[in-house]
Coordinates of C-alpha atoms in Angstrom, one line a residue:
M425 CA 14.6 39.5 -43.0
A426 CA 14.0 41.4 -39.8
R427 CA 11.3 40.3 -37.4
P428 CA 8.8 43.0 -36.4
G429 CA 8.0 43.8 -32.8
S430 CA 10.0 44.7 -29.7
G431 CA 12.3 42.3 -27.8
L432 CA 11.2 40.3 -24.8
L433 CA 12.4 40.1 -21.3
V434 CA 11.3 36.7 -20.0
P435 CA 9.0 36.7 -16.9
V436 CA 9.6 33.8 -14.5
N437 CA 6.5 31.7 -15.1
G438 CA 5.7 28.5 -13.4
L439 CA 5.3 25.3 -15.4
G440 CA 1.9 25.0 -13.8
Y441 CA -0.9 22.5 -13.8
P442 CA -3.8 22.9 -16.3
P443 CA -7.2 22.2 -14.9
Q444 CA -8.0 18.5 -14.5
N445 CA -10.7 18.4 -17.2
L446 CA -8.5 19.8 -20.0
A447 CA -6.0 18.2 -22.3
R448 CA -2.4 18.2 -21.3
V449 CA 0.9 17.4 -23.0
V450 CA 3.1 15.1 -21.0
V451 CA 6.9 15.5 -20.9
W452 CA 9.1 13.1 -18.9
E453 CA 12.3 14.6 -17.6
W454 CA 15.4 13.5 -15.7
L455 CA 17.5 15.5 -13.2
N456 CA 21.2 16.1 -14.1
E457 CA 24.0 16.9 -11.7
H458 CA 23.5 20.6 -12.2
G459 CA 19.9 20.6 -10.9
R460 CA 18.4 21.0 -14.4
W461 CA 15.5 18.9 -15.6
R462 CA 16.4 17.5 -19.0
P463 CA 13.6 16.3 -21.3
Y464 CA 13.4 12.8 -22.8
S465 CA 12.6 12.8 -26.6
A466 CA 9.0 12.7 -27.7
A467 CA 9.4 9.0 -28.8
V468 CA 10.7 8.0 -25.4
C469 CA 7.9 9.9 -23.6
H470 CA 5.3 8.0 -25.8
H471 CA 7.0 4.8 -24.8
I472 CA 6.9 5.6 -21.1
E473 CA 3.2 6.6 -21.2
N474 CA 2.4 3.3 -22.9
V475 CA 4.1 1.4 -20.2
L476 CA 2.5 3.6 -17.5
K477 CA -1.0 2.7 -18.8
G478 CA -0.3 -1.0 -18.5
D479 CA 1.5 -1.0 -15.2
A480 CA 1.9 2.1 -13.1
R481 CA 4.5 0.5 -10.9
G482 CA 6.4 -1.2 -13.7
T483 CA 9.8 -0.7 -15.3
V484 CA 10.4 1.1 -18.5
V485 CA 13.3 -0.1 -20.7
L486 CA 14.4 3.0 -22.6
G487 CA 16.6 1.0 -25.0
Q488 CA 13.5 -0.4 -26.6
V489 CA 12.8 2.9 -28.3
D490 CA 16.3 4.6 -28.3
G491 CA 19.4 2.6 -28.8
Q492 CA 21.6 5.3 -27.2
L493 CA 19.6 4.8 -23.9
S494 CA 20.1 1.0 -23.8
P495 CA 21.8 1.1 -20.4
Y496 CA 18.9 3.0 -18.8
V497 CA 15.6 1.8 -17.2
I498 CA 13.0 3.8 -15.3
D499 CA 11.3 2.5 -12.1
L500 CA 7.8 4.0 -12.1
Q501 CA 7.3 3.1 -8.5
S502 CA 10.2 5.2 -7.1
M503 CA 10.3 7.6 -10.1
H504 CA 14.0 7.1 -10.7
Q505 CA 16.2 6.4 -13.8
F506 CA 18.7 3.6 -13.2
R507 CA 21.8 3.0 -15.3
Q508 CA 22.4 -0.7 -15.3
D509 CA 26.1 -0.7 -16.0
T510 CA 27.2 1.9 -13.5
G511 CA 24.4 1.8 -10.9
T512 CA 23.8 5.6 -11.2
M513 CA 20.3 6.6 -10.1
R514 CA 18.6 9.9 -11.1
P515 CA 15.2 11.3 -10.2
V516 CA 12.6 11.6 -13.0
Q517 CA 9.4 13.6 -13.2
R518 CA 6.2 13.7 -15.3
N519 CA 5.6 17.3 -16.3
F520 CA 2.7 18.9 -18.1
Y521 CA 2.3 21.6 -20.6
E522 CA -0.4 23.3 -22.7
P523 CA -1.2 21.5 -26.0
S524 CA -0.4 24.8 -27.8
S525 CA 3.1 24.9 -26.4
A526 CA 6.3 23.8 -28.1
P527 CA 6.1 20.1 -27.0
G528 CA 2.4 19.9 -28.0
K529 CA 3.4 21.0 -31.6
G530 CA 6.5 18.9 -31.9
V531 CA 8.8 22.0 -32.0
V532 CA 12.4 21.5 -30.7
W533 CA 14.8 24.3 -30.2
E534 CA 18.5 23.3 -30.2
W535 CA 21.9 24.9 -29.8
E536 CA 25.2 23.8 -31.6
N537 CA 27.8 22.4 -29.2
D538 CA 31.6 22.3 -29.6
S539 CA 31.6 19.0 -31.5
G540 CA 29.2 20.4 -34.1
S541 CA 26.2 18.4 -33.1
W542 CA 22.9 19.8 -31.7
T543 CA 21.7 19.8 -28.1
P544 CA 18.1 20.5 -27.2
Y545 CA 17.3 23.2 -24.7
D546 CA 15.6 22.4 -21.4
M547 CA 11.8 22.1 -22.0
E548 CA 11.0 25.2 -20.0
I549 CA 13.4 27.3 -22.0
C550 CA 12.2 25.7 -25.3
V551 CA 8.6 26.7 -24.4
T552 CA 9.7 30.2 -23.7
I553 CA 11.7 30.5 -26.9
Q554 CA 8.8 29.2 -28.9
N555 CA 6.4 31.7 -27.3
A556 CA 8.7 34.6 -28.2
Y557 CA 9.2 33.3 -31.7
E558 CA 5.4 33.0 -32.3
K559 CA 4.9 36.5 -31.1
Q560 CA 7.6 37.7 -33.6
H561 CA 9.9 39.2 -31.1
P562 CA 13.3 39.9 -32.7
W563 CA 15.2 38.9 -29.6
L564 CA 14.8 37.1 -26.2
D565 CA 16.7 37.7 -23.0
L566 CA 17.0 34.5 -20.9
T567 CA 18.6 36.3 -17.9
S568 CA 15.5 36.0 -15.7
L569 CA 15.5 32.2 -16.3
G570 CA 19.0 32.0 -14.8
F571 CA 21.0 32.0 -18.1
C572 CA 23.1 34.9 -19.3
Y573 CA 22.2 34.4 -22.9
L574 CA 20.5 36.5 -25.6
I575 CA 18.6 34.8 -28.4
D576 CA 18.6 36.6 -31.7
F577 CA 15.9 35.3 -34.0
N578 CA 17.1 37.3 -37.0
S579 CA 20.6 35.7 -37.1
M580 CA 19.4 32.5 -35.2
C581 CA 22.3 32.8 -32.8
Q582 CA 22.7 32.5 -29.0
T583 CA 25.1 35.1 -27.5
N584 CA 26.7 34.7 -24.0
R585 CA 26.3 38.1 -22.5
Q586 CA 29.5 37.7 -20.5
S587 CA 32.0 36.2 -22.9
Q588 CA 30.2 37.5 -26.1
R589 CA 30.6 34.0 -27.6
K590 CA 28.0 33.1 -30.2
R591 CA 26.5 29.8 -31.0
R592 CA 24.1 28.8 -33.7
L593 CA 20.6 27.7 -32.8
R594 CA 17.9 26.0 -34.8
R595 CA 14.2 25.2 -34.7
R596 CA 13.2 21.8 -36.0
M597 CA 10.0 19.8 -36.1
D598 CA 9.8 16.4 -34.4
L599 CA 7.1 14.1 -33.1
A600 CA 4.7 15.8 -30.8
Y601 CA 4.8 14.8 -27.2
P602 CA 1.9 12.6 -25.9
L603 CA -1.4 14.2 -25.1
I604 CA -3.6 13.0 -22.3
M605 CA -7.2 14.0 -21.3
G606 CA -9.0 14.1 -18.0
S607 CA -7.8 13.6 -14.5
I608 CA -4.5 12.1 -13.4
P609 CA -4.6 8.3 -13.0
K610 CA -5.0 7.2 -9.4
S611 CA -1.8 5.2 -9.5
Q612 CA 0.1 8.4 -10.3
S613 CA -1.8 10.5 -7.7
W614 CA -0.8 8.5 -4.7
P615 CA 1.3 5.3 -5.1
V616 CA 0.2 2.5 -2.8
G617 CA 1.9 -0.6 -1.6
A618 CA -0.4 -3.1 -3.2
S619 CA -3.2 -3.3 -5.7
S620 CA -5.6 -4.0 -2.8
G621 CA -5.5 -0.3 -1.9
Q622 CA -3.6 -0.8 1.4
P623 CA -1.3 2.1 2.2
C624 CA 2.4 1.3 1.7
S625 CA 4.8 1.1 4.6
C626 CA 7.3 3.8 3.6
Q627 CA 8.2 6.4 6.2
Q628 CA 6.2 9.1 4.5
C629 CA 2.9 7.0 4.4
I630 CA 3.4 6.0 8.1
L631 CA 4.0 9.7 9.0
V632 CA 0.8 10.8 7.1
N633 CA -1.3 8.0 8.5
S634 CA -0.2 8.7 12.1
T635 CA -0.9 12.5 11.9
R636 CA -4.0 12.4 9.7
A637 CA -6.5 12.1 12.5
A638 CA -4.9 14.8 14.6
S639 CA -4.6 17.2 11.7
N640 CA -8.2 16.7 10.7
A641 CA -9.3 17.5 14.2
I642 CA -7.2 20.6 14.3
L643 CA -8.5 21.7 10.9
A644 CA -12.1 21.1 11.9
S645 CA -11.6 23.2 15.0
Q646 CA -9.8 25.9 13.0
R647 CA -12.7 25.9 10.4
R648 CA -15.2 26.6 13.1
K649 CA -13.0 29.4 14.4
L650 CA -12.7 30.9 10.9
Y651 CA -16.4 30.8 10.3
G652 CA -17.1 32.4 13.6
G653 CA -14.4 35.1 13.2
T654 CA -15.6 36.1 9.8
A655 CA -19.2 36.4 10.9
G656 CA -18.2 38.7 13.8
N657 CA -15.9 40.8 11.6
P658 CA -17.6 41.9 8.5
G659 CA -14.7 44.1 7.5
A660 CA -12.3 41.2 7.4
T661 CA -10.7 40.4 4.0
G662 CA -9.1 37.3 2.6
T663 CA -10.2 33.9 1.5
L664 CA -11.7 31.2 3.6
A665 CA -11.2 27.5 2.6
V666 CA -13.6 24.8 3.6
V667 CA -11.5 21.6 4.0
R668 CA -13.1 18.2 4.3
Q669 CA -11.4 15.0 5.5
S670 CA -10.0 12.7 2.8
N671 CA -11.7 9.3 2.7
T672 CA -8.9 7.1 1.3
F673 CA -5.2 6.9 0.7
A674 CA -5.3 5.8 -2.9
G675 CA -6.4 8.0 -5.7
T676 CA -7.3 11.3 -3.9
S677 CA -5.6 14.3 -2.5
L678 CA -4.6 14.1 1.1
W679 CA -6.7 17.2 1.6
S680 CA -9.7 18.0 -0.6
P681 CA -10.8 21.7 -0.8
T682 CA -14.1 23.1 -1.9
S683 CA -12.6 26.5 -2.7
A684 CA -9.2 27.7 -3.7
S685 CA -7.5 31.1 -3.7
S686 CA -4.8 30.3 -6.3
G687 CA -5.0 30.3 -10.0
P688 CA -4.9 27.1 -12.1
N689 CA -1.2 27.3 -13.0
N690 CA 0.5 27.7 -9.6
I691 CA 0.4 26.3 -6.1
N692 CA 0.4 29.4 -3.9
I693 CA 1.6 29.5 -0.4
S694 CA 1.1 32.5 1.8
M695 CA 2.2 32.7 5.4
G696 CA 2.0 35.1 8.3
G697 CA -0.7 37.6 9.3
G698 CA -1.5 41.2 8.5
Q699 CA -1.7 43.0 5.2
A700 CA 1.9 43.6 4.4
K701 CA 3.0 43.4 0.8
A702 CA 3.8 39.9 -0.4
E703 CA 7.2 39.0 -1.7
Q704 CA 7.3 36.4 -4.4
M705 CA 10.0 33.8 -4.4
Q706 CA 10.6 30.4 -6.0
L707 CA 11.0 27.3 -3.8
P708 CA 11.9 24.2 -5.7
L709 CA 10.8 21.0 -3.8
S710 CA 12.1 17.7 -4.9
A711 CA 10.2 14.7 -3.7
A712 CA 11.8 12.3 -6.2
N713 CA 13.3 10.2 -3.4
F714 CA 9.9 9.6 -1.8
P715 CA 7.4 7.4 -3.5
C716 CA 4.5 9.2 -1.8
S717 CA 5.0 12.9 -2.0
P718 CA 3.1 15.0 0.5
V719 CA 0.8 17.6 -0.9
M720 CA 2.0 21.2 -0.2
P721 CA -1.1 23.3 0.6
S722 CA -1.6 27.0 0.4
L723 CA -1.8 28.7 3.7
S724 CA -3.6 32.0 3.5
S725 CA -3.7 34.5 6.5
T726 CA -6.6 36.7 7.1
H727 CA -5.9 39.2 9.9
G728 CA -4.1 36.6 12.0
H729 CA -6.4 33.7 11.1
H730 CA -4.7 30.9 9.1
A731 CA -6.7 28.9 6.6
L732 CA -5.6 25.9 4.7
I733 CA -6.1 26.4 1.0
I734 CA -5.2 24.0 -1.8
N735 CA -5.7 24.4 -5.6
G736 CA -8.9 22.7 -6.7
Q737 CA -7.0 19.8 -8.2
N738 CA -4.9 16.8 -7.3
N739 CA -1.4 18.1 -6.6
L740 CA 0.2 14.7 -6.1
N741 CA 0.5 14.1 -9.7
R742 CA 4.1 15.0 -10.0
P743 CA 6.5 12.9 -7.9
G744 CA 9.3 15.0 -9.2
T745 CA 10.3 18.6 -8.5
Q746 CA 7.5 21.0 -8.1
R747 CA 7.7 24.7 -8.6
I748 CA 5.8 26.5 -5.9
S749 CA 5.2 30.2 -5.8
M750 CA 5.3 31.4 -2.2
G751 CA 4.1 34.7 -0.9
T752 CA 5.6 35.7 2.4
A753 CA 4.4 38.8 4.3
R754 CA 7.3 41.1 5.2
G755 CA 7.4 41.8 8.8
A756 CA 4.5 39.4 9.5
I757 CA 6.7 36.8 11.3
P758 CA 7.8 38.2 14.7
P759 CA 11.4 37.6 16.0
G760 CA 11.8 34.3 17.7
V761 CA 9.4 32.4 15.5
P762 CA 10.9 29.0 14.8
A763 CA 11.8 28.3 11.2
L764 CA 11.3 24.9 9.6
P765 CA 14.6 24.3 7.8
V766 CA 13.2 22.6 4.7
K767 CA 16.7 22.7 3.2
N768 CA 17.1 19.7 1.0
L769 CA 14.1 17.6 0.1
T770 CA 16.3 14.9 -1.3
G771 CA 16.8 13.4 2.1
S772 CA 20.2 14.9 3.2
G773 CA 18.8 17.8 5.2
P774 CA 18.6 18.0 9.0
V775 CA 14.8 17.5 8.9
H776 CA 13.0 14.7 7.2
P777 CA 11.1 16.3 4.3
A778 CA 7.8 14.7 5.1
L779 CA 8.1 15.6 8.8
A780 CA 8.9 19.2 7.9
G781 CA 6.0 19.5 5.5
M782 CA 3.4 17.9 7.8
T783 CA 4.7 19.8 10.8
G784 CA 4.3 23.1 8.8
I785 CA 0.7 22.1 7.9
L786 CA -0.3 21.3 11.4
M787 CA 1.4 24.4 13.0
C788 CA -0.3 26.7 10.5
A789 CA -3.6 25.0 10.8
A790 CA -3.4 25.5 14.6
G791 CA -2.8 29.2 14.1
L792 CA 0.9 29.1 14.8
P793 CA 3.3 31.1 12.6
V794 CA 5.7 29.2 10.5
C795 CA 8.6 30.3 8.3
L796 CA 9.7 27.9 5.6
T797 CA 13.3 28.6 4.6
R798 CA 14.3 28.8 0.9
A799 CA 15.8 25.6 -0.4
P800 CA 19.5 26.3 -0.8
K801 CA 21.6 26.0 -3.9
P802 CA 24.9 24.2 -4.0
I803 CA 28.0 26.4 -3.2
L804 CA 30.3 25.3 -6.0
H805 CA 33.0 27.9 -5.7
P806 CA 34.8 29.9 -2.9
P807 CA 34.5 33.7 -2.6
P808 CA 36.6 35.7 -5.1
I809 CA 40.4 35.3 -4.5
N810 CA 43.2 37.6 -5.5
K811 CA 46.0 35.9 -7.4
S812 CA 48.4 37.0 -4.7
D813 CA 46.5 34.9 -2.2
M814 CA 47.1 31.7 -4.1
K815 CA 50.1 30.0 -2.5
P816 CA 52.0 26.8 -3.5
V817 CA 51.1 23.6 -1.8
P818 CA 53.6 22.9 1.0
G819 CA 55.9 20.0 0.1
I820 CA 55.0 20.0 -3.6
N821 CA 57.2 21.6 -6.2
G822 CA 55.5 23.9 -8.7
M823 CA 51.8 24.7 -9.3
R824 CA 51.1 23.3 -12.7
R825 CA 51.4 20.1 -14.8
K826 CA 50.9 19.8 -18.6
T827 CA 50.2 16.8 -20.8
K828 CA 51.2 17.4 -24.4
K829 CA 51.0 15.2 -27.5
K830 CA 54.7 14.4 -27.2
H831 CA 54.0 12.8 -23.8
L832 CA 51.6 10.3 -25.3
R833 CA 53.0 6.8 -24.9
R834 CA 54.3 4.6 -27.7
G835 CA 53.1 1.0 -28.1
K836 CA 55.4 -1.8 -26.8
N837 CA 55.9 -5.3 -28.2
P838 CA 53.1 -7.4 -26.6
E839 CA 55.3 -10.6 -26.5
D840 CA 58.0 -8.7 -24.5
V841 CA 55.5 -7.3 -22.1
V842 CA 54.0 -10.7 -21.3
R843 CA 57.4 -12.3 -20.8
R844 CA 58.5 -9.6 -18.5
Y845 CA 55.7 -10.2 -16.0
T846 CA 55.3 -14.0 -16.2
E847 CA 57.3 -17.2 -15.8
K848 CA 56.7 -20.4 -17.8
I849 CA 55.1 -23.3 -16.2
K850 CA 56.4 -26.7 -17.3
V851 CA 53.5 -28.8 -16.0
A852 CA 50.1 -27.0 -16.2
P853 CA 47.4 -27.7 -13.7
D854 CA 44.1 -29.2 -14.8
E855 CA 42.1 -26.0 -14.4
D856 CA 40.5 -23.4 -16.6
C857 CA 42.3 -20.4 -18.2
T858 CA 39.9 -17.6 -17.2
I859 CA 40.6 -15.7 -20.4
C860 CA 39.7 -18.2 -23.1
M861 CA 37.9 -20.7 -20.7
E862 CA 39.8 -23.6 -22.1
R863 CA 41.7 -26.0 -19.8
L864 CA 45.3 -25.0 -19.2
V865 CA 46.4 -28.5 -20.3
M866 CA 44.9 -27.8 -23.7
S867 CA 45.9 -25.2 -26.3
S868 CA 44.8 -21.6 -26.0
G869 CA 41.4 -20.7 -27.4
Y870 CA 43.2 -18.0 -29.5
E871 CA 45.1 -20.7 -31.5
G872 CA 44.7 -19.8 -35.1
V873 CA 43.5 -16.3 -34.3
L874 CA 46.9 -14.9 -33.1
Q875 CA 50.2 -15.8 -34.6
H876 CA 53.4 -15.2 -32.5
K877 CA 56.6 -16.9 -33.4
G878 CA 58.0 -17.0 -29.8
I879 CA 54.7 -18.1 -28.1
K880 CA 53.2 -21.4 -28.8
P881 CA 49.4 -22.0 -28.0
E882 CA 50.0 -24.6 -25.4
L883 CA 52.5 -22.5 -23.3
V884 CA 51.2 -21.5 -19.8
G885 CA 52.6 -18.7 -17.7
K886 CA 52.2 -17.6 -14.0
L887 CA 52.0 -13.9 -13.1
G888 CA 54.8 -13.0 -10.7
K889 CA 53.0 -11.2 -7.9
C890 CA 49.6 -12.9 -7.6
G891 CA 50.5 -16.3 -9.0
H892 CA 47.5 -16.7 -11.3
M893 CA 48.1 -18.8 -14.4
Y894 CA 47.0 -18.3 -18.0
H895 CA 47.9 -19.3 -21.5
L896 CA 50.7 -16.9 -22.6
L897 CA 48.9 -16.4 -25.9
C898 CA 45.7 -15.4 -24.0
L899 CA 47.7 -12.8 -22.1
V900 CA 49.0 -11.5 -25.4
A901 CA 45.5 -11.2 -26.8
M902 CA 44.3 -9.4 -23.6
Y903 CA 47.2 -7.0 -23.9
N904 CA 46.4 -6.3 -27.6
N905 CA 42.8 -5.5 -26.6
G906 CA 43.9 -3.0 -23.9
N907 CA 45.8 0.3 -23.8
K908 CA 49.0 -1.3 -25.0
D909 CA 50.9 0.8 -22.5
G910 CA 53.5 -1.7 -21.4
S911 CA 51.5 -2.8 -18.3
L912 CA 49.4 -5.9 -17.5
Q913 CA 46.4 -6.3 -15.1
C914 CA 45.5 -9.7 -13.8
P915 CA 41.9 -10.3 -15.0
T916 CA 41.2 -12.4 -11.8
C917 CA 42.5 -10.2 -8.9
K918 CA 43.2 -6.9 -10.8
T919 CA 46.8 -6.8 -9.7
I920 CA 48.7 -4.3 -11.9
Y921 CA 52.1 -5.2 -13.3
G922 CA 54.2 -2.2 -14.6
E923 CA 53.0 1.4 -14.8
K924 CA 49.4 1.6 -16.0
T925 CA 48.6 4.6 -18.1
G926 CA 45.4 5.9 -19.6
T927 CA 44.1 7.6 -22.6
Q928 CA 43.5 11.1 -21.2
P929 CA 43.7 13.9 -23.9
P930 CA 46.3 16.7 -23.6
G931 CA 45.5 19.4 -21.1
K932 CA 46.8 21.1 -17.9
M933 CA 46.4 20.7 -14.2
E934 CA 46.9 23.5 -11.7
Y935 CA 46.9 23.4 -7.9
H936 CA 47.4 25.9 -5.2
V937 CA 46.3 26.8 -1.6
I938 CA 43.5 29.3 -1.1
P939 CA 42.8 31.1 2.2
H940 CA 39.4 29.4 2.8
C941 CA 38.4 26.3 4.8
L942 CA 36.1 23.5 3.7
P943 CA 33.1 22.3 5.7
G944 CA 34.4 19.8 8.2
Y945 CA 37.9 21.1 8.1
P946 CA 37.7 24.4 10.0
D947 CA 41.4 24.5 10.9
S948 CA 42.8 23.9 7.4
K949 CA 43.1 26.0 4.3
T950 CA 42.0 24.5 1.0
I951 CA 43.9 23.0 -1.9
R952 CA 42.2 24.0 -5.2
I953 CA 42.8 21.9 -8.3
V954 CA 41.9 23.2 -11.7
Y955 CA 41.7 20.8 -14.7
D956 CA 41.5 22.3 -18.2
I957 CA 41.3 20.1 -21.2
P958 CA 40.3 21.6 -24.6
A959 CA 38.3 19.8 -27.3
G960 CA 40.2 18.1 -30.0
I961 CA 40.6 15.1 -32.4
Q962 CA 40.7 11.5 -31.2
T963 CA 43.8 9.5 -31.8
N964 CA 44.4 5.8 -32.4
E965 CA 44.1 5.0 -28.6
H966 CA 40.6 6.5 -28.4
P967 CA 37.2 5.0 -29.3
N968 CA 36.8 6.8 -32.7
P969 CA 40.2 7.8 -34.2
G970 CA 40.0 11.0 -36.3
K971 CA 36.7 12.1 -34.9
K972 CA 36.3 15.2 -32.9
F973 CA 35.7 15.0 -29.1
S974 CA 34.1 17.6 -26.9
A975 CA 35.2 18.8 -23.5
R976 CA 32.3 20.0 -21.4
G977 CA 32.5 21.9 -18.1
F978 CA 36.2 22.9 -18.3
P979 CA 38.0 24.3 -16.4
R980 CA 36.8 22.0 -13.6
H981 CA 37.5 23.1 -10.1
C982 CA 38.1 20.5 -7.4
Y983 CA 38.9 20.8 -3.7
L984 CA 41.0 19.1 -1.0
P985 CA 41.7 20.1 2.6
D986 CA 45.2 21.4 3.1
N987 CA 46.3 18.9 5.7
E988 CA 48.7 16.0 5.7
K989 CA 46.3 13.5 4.1
G990 CA 45.0 16.1 1.6
R991 CA 48.5 16.8 0.4
K992 CA 49.2 13.0 0.1
V993 CA 46.0 12.7 -2.1
L994 CA 47.2 15.7 -4.2
K995 CA 50.6 14.0 -4.8
L996 CA 48.9 10.8 -6.0
L997 CA 46.5 12.8 -8.2
I998 CA 49.5 14.5 -9.8
M999 CA 51.0 11.1 -10.5
A1000 CA 47.6 9.9 -11.9
W1001 CA 47.5 13.0 -14.1
D1002 CA 51.0 12.3 -15.4
R1003 CA 49.9 8.8 -16.2
R1004 CA 46.8 10.2 -17.9
L1005 CA 44.4 8.4 -15.6
I1006 CA 42.1 11.3 -14.4
F1007 CA 40.0 11.6 -17.5
T1008 CA 39.2 9.6 -20.6
I1009 CA 37.1 9.9 -23.7
G1010 CA 33.8 8.1 -23.7
T1011 CA 30.0 8.6 -23.2
S1012 CA 28.8 10.9 -20.5
S1013 CA 26.6 9.2 -17.9
T1014 CA 25.0 12.6 -17.2
T1015 CA 24.0 13.8 -20.7
G1016 CA 24.4 10.7 -22.7
E1017 CA 26.7 12.5 -25.1
S1018 CA 29.3 10.3 -26.8
D1019 CA 32.9 11.2 -27.8
T1020 CA 33.3 13.6 -24.9
V1021 CA 35.8 13.9 -22.0
V1022 CA 34.6 12.1 -18.9
W1023 CA 35.9 11.3 -15.4
N1024 CA 37.9 8.0 -15.2
E1025 CA 36.7 6.3 -11.9
I1026 CA 38.7 8.6 -9.6
H1027 CA 36.1 10.7 -7.7
H1028 CA 36.7 14.4 -7.1
K1029 CA 35.0 17.0 -4.9
T1030 CA 33.7 19.8 -7.1
E1031 CA 31.4 21.4 -4.6
F1032 CA 33.2 23.9 -2.3
G1033 CA 30.9 25.0 0.4
S1034 CA 28.2 22.4 0.6
N1035 CA 27.4 18.8 -0.1
L1036 CA 23.9 19.0 -1.8
T1037 CA 25.0 17.0 -4.8
G1038 CA 27.1 14.4 -3.0
H1039 CA 30.3 16.0 -4.6
G1040 CA 31.2 18.3 -1.7
Y1041 CA 32.0 18.5 2.0
P1042 CA 31.7 17.5 4.7
D1043 CA 32.5 13.9 3.8
P1044 CA 34.7 12.2 6.4
N1045 CA 35.3 9.1 4.3
Y1046 CA 36.3 10.8 1.0
L1047 CA 40.1 11.0 1.4
D1048 CA 40.2 7.3 2.3
N1049 CA 37.9 6.4 -0.6
V1050 CA 39.9 8.3 -3.2
L1051 CA 43.1 6.7 -2.0
T1052 CA 41.5 3.3 -2.6
E1053 CA 40.4 4.4 -6.0
L1054 CA 43.9 5.6 -6.9
S1055 CA 45.4 2.4 -5.6
A1056 CA 43.0 0.4 -7.9
Q1057 CA 44.5 2.4 -10.8
G1058 CA 48.0 1.4 -9.7
V1059 CA 48.7 4.7 -8.0
G1060 CA 49.3 3.7 -4.4
E1061 CA 51.0 5.2 -1.5
D1062 CA 54.0 3.0 -2.1
N1063 CA 54.7 5.0 -5.2
L1064 CA 55.4 8.1 -3.1
K1065 CA 59.1 8.9 -2.5
D1066 CA 60.1 9.8 1.0

């Protein structure tokens, strides 16, 4: 049945902050490696809110409410998610929506992925889709939100506008997200170092504490100037803000206004003088790495006079990324005005985020023009390249490797493998076997569990290279529990015996030189590696034989400098690819999706022209680090032929 009404082109709307005295729906989100905020489920958000009420600086164990999240905990003090088994840390944020929005009603919109399971949309997109659905629009264009997709409510399909690929989508009802009333708790407004109310000793608190007196004096002087200027110029237009000094660190905004020029749903920043037309832009600010996030005020200019304006609410209630709508007057900033490079507020930019923010506040309050630069996006790919410009890598034959099903290894006899790399010990020392934890002078702990005619439970063997000793039956048991690829790895020192291979699914690897240089390597061209692995069915060597596995983000592009060491790394990566060690099938640490292709502990640089995510250049230690990682997989420089 057709849905009445016209289609909808989505406006870019801020997530916003409802007034402090209204009800709000709370959604907790985590930041993935693509810069997207992914929502936790409603049940998890209820759990986080319950812990937050009891201890605002405590730790949330996510596995208590969702078994799939058992490795993860959230530290409410630093607002980070921590994965206990890998040590991966990701920022989290506490976001707010209207009670009438999708999360307030328990509505979840999802799209069907390659494995046939359903993935929820980002909450911002989910809210937008639900709004269009309720207004009975027949279709919805997500281009203005940064996605080249068209949602068709009649067929309940999502269409990629570039590839024309269609995916099913669905709308389902779930638990509504938690609802809170009133003002933000003090502990969430401004985290402090102790319950006594003393300010904490982090760099940001020290910075704010040291500049607060000076800034209040400047603002007081500027306020008197603004009042006088307005009285003398009845034709002046604009908004004047009366700013009073904050009384305490804990529980209040750093600046408390008595009037505001912005609406309730956005934090507006205007800079410069004159009456030129304002240009709207989005500036994402991430304060996730700082426990005490500085408030970002609105700076409104009135014929050259600069007033400090802040929404009439506490804006420190979201330690995570904030969406700020900034109006900049065209032509208002004269040439030569210094720009504050607020490039990356995760701490890797040239200017400390707190220093840049406070300096901007003080300069504007003193009547000085300031230009805040737009936060950059990662440069993932080089400029477009013609196929004729792609050249073979010097010293390496060919430009492509393939792994097919016929290349998958066949299992070898465990007893033969163990005997190949060990020698029998006639008199065993009186020490523990670190596999079964029984004494070597006693029988193996696997006696009665494993039966091998040629290996008795009391036999002890010594590994050839490292000399560590174990029960031979224990080594057989360890081999049976591994990849069964004909290699052994000492459980004590990790020395590899034989050629270690992995469980990487079939795919192809391409490599060539492109005529562009990487940051930090201005005199070298770039080696581009392209990995492509399709989705498929798991085999006996994988976690769930017979079950489908997904392959997200392929083809994956990686980059190396085209110099001597870069070419050496490429040769070893080709060897690791042939041994099926680059990828494996497991659970994604980014999305939590299981039965999907993931990296296998050999790091690659996937960011071409920047290093905002930590997966790019410049990184002077990367080539040495990846050589170490390859060596740990048994792919060392000694494997290279002269």
